[in-house]
XYZ file of C-alpha atoms in Angstrom:
159
model
C 6.532 54.330 -190.675
C 6.261 50.873 -192.079
C 2.938 48.950 -192.189
C 4.015 45.495 -193.052
C 7.051 43.478 -192.336
C 6.749 41.247 -195.496
C 6.281 43.660 -198.336
C 8.535 46.464 -199.653
C 7.352 49.732 -198.796
C 8.347 53.021 -199.946
C 8.951 55.662 -197.296
C 8.975 59.237 -198.070
C 10.594 62.080 -196.319
C 10.176 65.768 -195.764
C 13.804 66.619 -196.622
C 13.784 69.317 -199.186
C 17.584 69.617 -199.575
C 18.614 69.712 -203.304
C 14.854 70.140 -204.335
C 13.918 72.627 -206.973
C 10.398 74.054 -206.462
C 8.286 76.104 -208.601
C 5.355 78.233 -207.228
C 2.627 79.884 -209.154
C 0.480 82.300 -207.171
C -2.637 84.140 -208.121
C -2.679 87.819 -207.417
C -6.426 87.721 -207.113
C -7.371 87.928 -203.396
C -3.761 89.129 -202.808
C -3.844 89.324 -199.036
C -4.684 85.701 -198.617
C -2.374 84.728 -201.555
C 0.621 86.404 -199.884
C -0.354 84.703 -196.477
C -0.288 81.404 -198.309
C 3.008 82.359 -199.890
C 4.580 83.399 -196.712
C 3.698 80.186 -194.826
C 4.652 78.034 -197.904
C 8.226 79.525 -198.246
C 8.918 79.357 -194.479
C 7.918 75.511 -194.664
C 10.043 74.937 -197.642
C 13.119 76.355 -196.025
C 12.445 74.939 -192.974
C 12.505 71.273 -194.583
C 15.850 72.313 -196.359
C 14.808 73.834 -199.512
C 17.379 76.354 -200.722
C 15.851 79.753 -201.553
C 17.879 79.798 -204.871
C 16.135 76.633 -205.616
C 12.705 78.191 -205.389
C 11.060 80.206 -208.271
C 8.074 82.380 -207.814
C 5.730 83.397 -210.701
C 2.451 85.277 -210.248
C -0.537 85.347 -212.478
C -3.842 87.242 -212.422
C -6.283 84.622 -211.084
C -6.676 81.050 -210.266
C -7.653 79.998 -213.880
C -4.223 81.123 -215.163
C -2.352 78.959 -212.548
C -2.531 75.791 -214.513
C -0.849 77.113 -217.736
C 2.100 78.877 -215.752
C 2.664 75.483 -213.940
C 2.568 73.655 -217.198
C 5.237 75.867 -218.664
C 7.388 75.294 -215.485
C 6.802 71.433 -215.525
C 7.876 71.300 -219.141
C 11.052 73.126 -218.671
C 12.474 70.121 -216.747
C 13.942 72.567 -214.191
C 11.647 71.399 -211.104
C 11.143 68.467 -208.920
C 7.632 69.527 -207.787
C 5.308 72.582 -208.243
C 2.908 74.381 -205.960
C -0.107 76.318 -206.735
C -1.184 79.121 -204.362
C -4.373 81.195 -204.385
C -7.741 81.843 -203.174
C -11.159 81.574 -204.840
C -13.807 82.940 -202.355
C -17.528 82.297 -202.853
C -19.398 85.211 -204.276
C -23.062 85.793 -205.246
C -22.748 83.963 -208.751
C -22.091 80.586 -210.052
C -18.477 81.815 -211.055
C -17.029 80.375 -207.811
C -17.714 76.846 -208.870
C -16.403 77.442 -212.285
C -13.014 78.682 -211.139
C -12.699 76.224 -208.266
C -13.280 73.339 -210.231
C -11.551 74.177 -213.502
C -8.425 75.389 -211.703
C -8.375 72.026 -209.642
C -8.959 70.072 -213.010
C -5.996 72.028 -214.553
C -3.541 71.223 -211.650
C -4.425 67.594 -211.907
C -4.012 67.633 -215.706
C -0.547 69.321 -215.398
C 0.681 66.709 -213.047
C -0.580 63.822 -214.844
C 0.680 65.074 -218.315
C 4.054 65.908 -217.063
C 4.904 63.463 -214.136
C 5.920 66.485 -212.005
C 3.989 66.642 -208.771
C 1.657 69.724 -208.244
C 0.715 70.484 -204.593
C -2.703 72.271 -204.633
C -2.586 75.359 -202.199
C -5.627 77.034 -203.943
C -8.060 77.805 -201.003
C -11.755 77.534 -201.800
C -13.841 79.160 -199.093
C -17.230 80.742 -198.527
C -15.802 84.006 -197.202
C -12.646 86.015 -196.450
C -12.715 85.305 -192.807
C -12.393 81.575 -193.641
C -9.699 82.188 -196.147
C -7.640 84.437 -193.728
C -8.062 81.743 -190.986
C -6.657 78.886 -193.274
C -4.121 80.412 -195.171
C -0.994 79.704 -192.979
C -1.895 76.048 -192.551
C -2.748 75.606 -196.430
C 0.513 77.229 -197.236
C 2.339 74.815 -194.927
C 0.355 71.598 -196.317
C 1.314 72.727 -199.746
C 4.950 72.780 -199.037
C 4.895 69.410 -197.307
C 2.840 67.820 -200.145
C 5.259 69.199 -202.869
C 8.437 67.914 -200.869
C 6.888 64.437 -200.019
C 5.572 63.847 -203.553
C 9.085 65.077 -205.147
C 10.900 62.564 -202.773
C 8.311 59.704 -203.415
C 8.660 60.141 -207.272
C 12.519 60.204 -206.881
C 12.086 56.720 -204.957
C 10.019 55.255 -207.824
C 12.898 56.330 -210.140
C 15.338 54.422 -208.002
C 13.453 51.165 -207.898
C 12.307 51.033 -211.524
C-alpha cells in the first residue's frame, strides 16, 4: 500500500521464504507458551518460512529470554527473532518487574544487534486472558518478525 505518489516508500511483505527465524520460548506458564508457539510456527510456515530455517530454544522464564535472544542475534544466523512467553499477574509486585524488564531486554537486543525481535510475551491479569489471547499473539509475533526482517533487507538494498 502506498501513501504518497511523490516520495519513495519502502513496502514490506509477509513473504517468509528464505528467512531464518530464531524463537526463544519461556517454559513458565507452559500451556500458554505452547499455544503461542503452535500459532507462531503455523503462521511462519503459512508465510513460507521453511521448518529447517526455524530454531527453537526454551528457557525457564521471561527474564531469561533476552539473553538467549542476544546469543542467537550475535550468531549472525538469523534474519529475525521471536520471544514467546506469558507473564500473568499474581498477588505481588513481581509481575511488573518481570513484564517491564523482559520487554526492556527485548528492545536492548534488537537495538544492539540490528536483528528484529518480535515480542510475543503476553502480559495478562489472569490465566483466562492469556489462554484467550495466545493464538492471536503467536500469529502477530510471526508476522512482525517476517515483516521486520523484510523491511531491514529493503533498507540494506537502498543504502
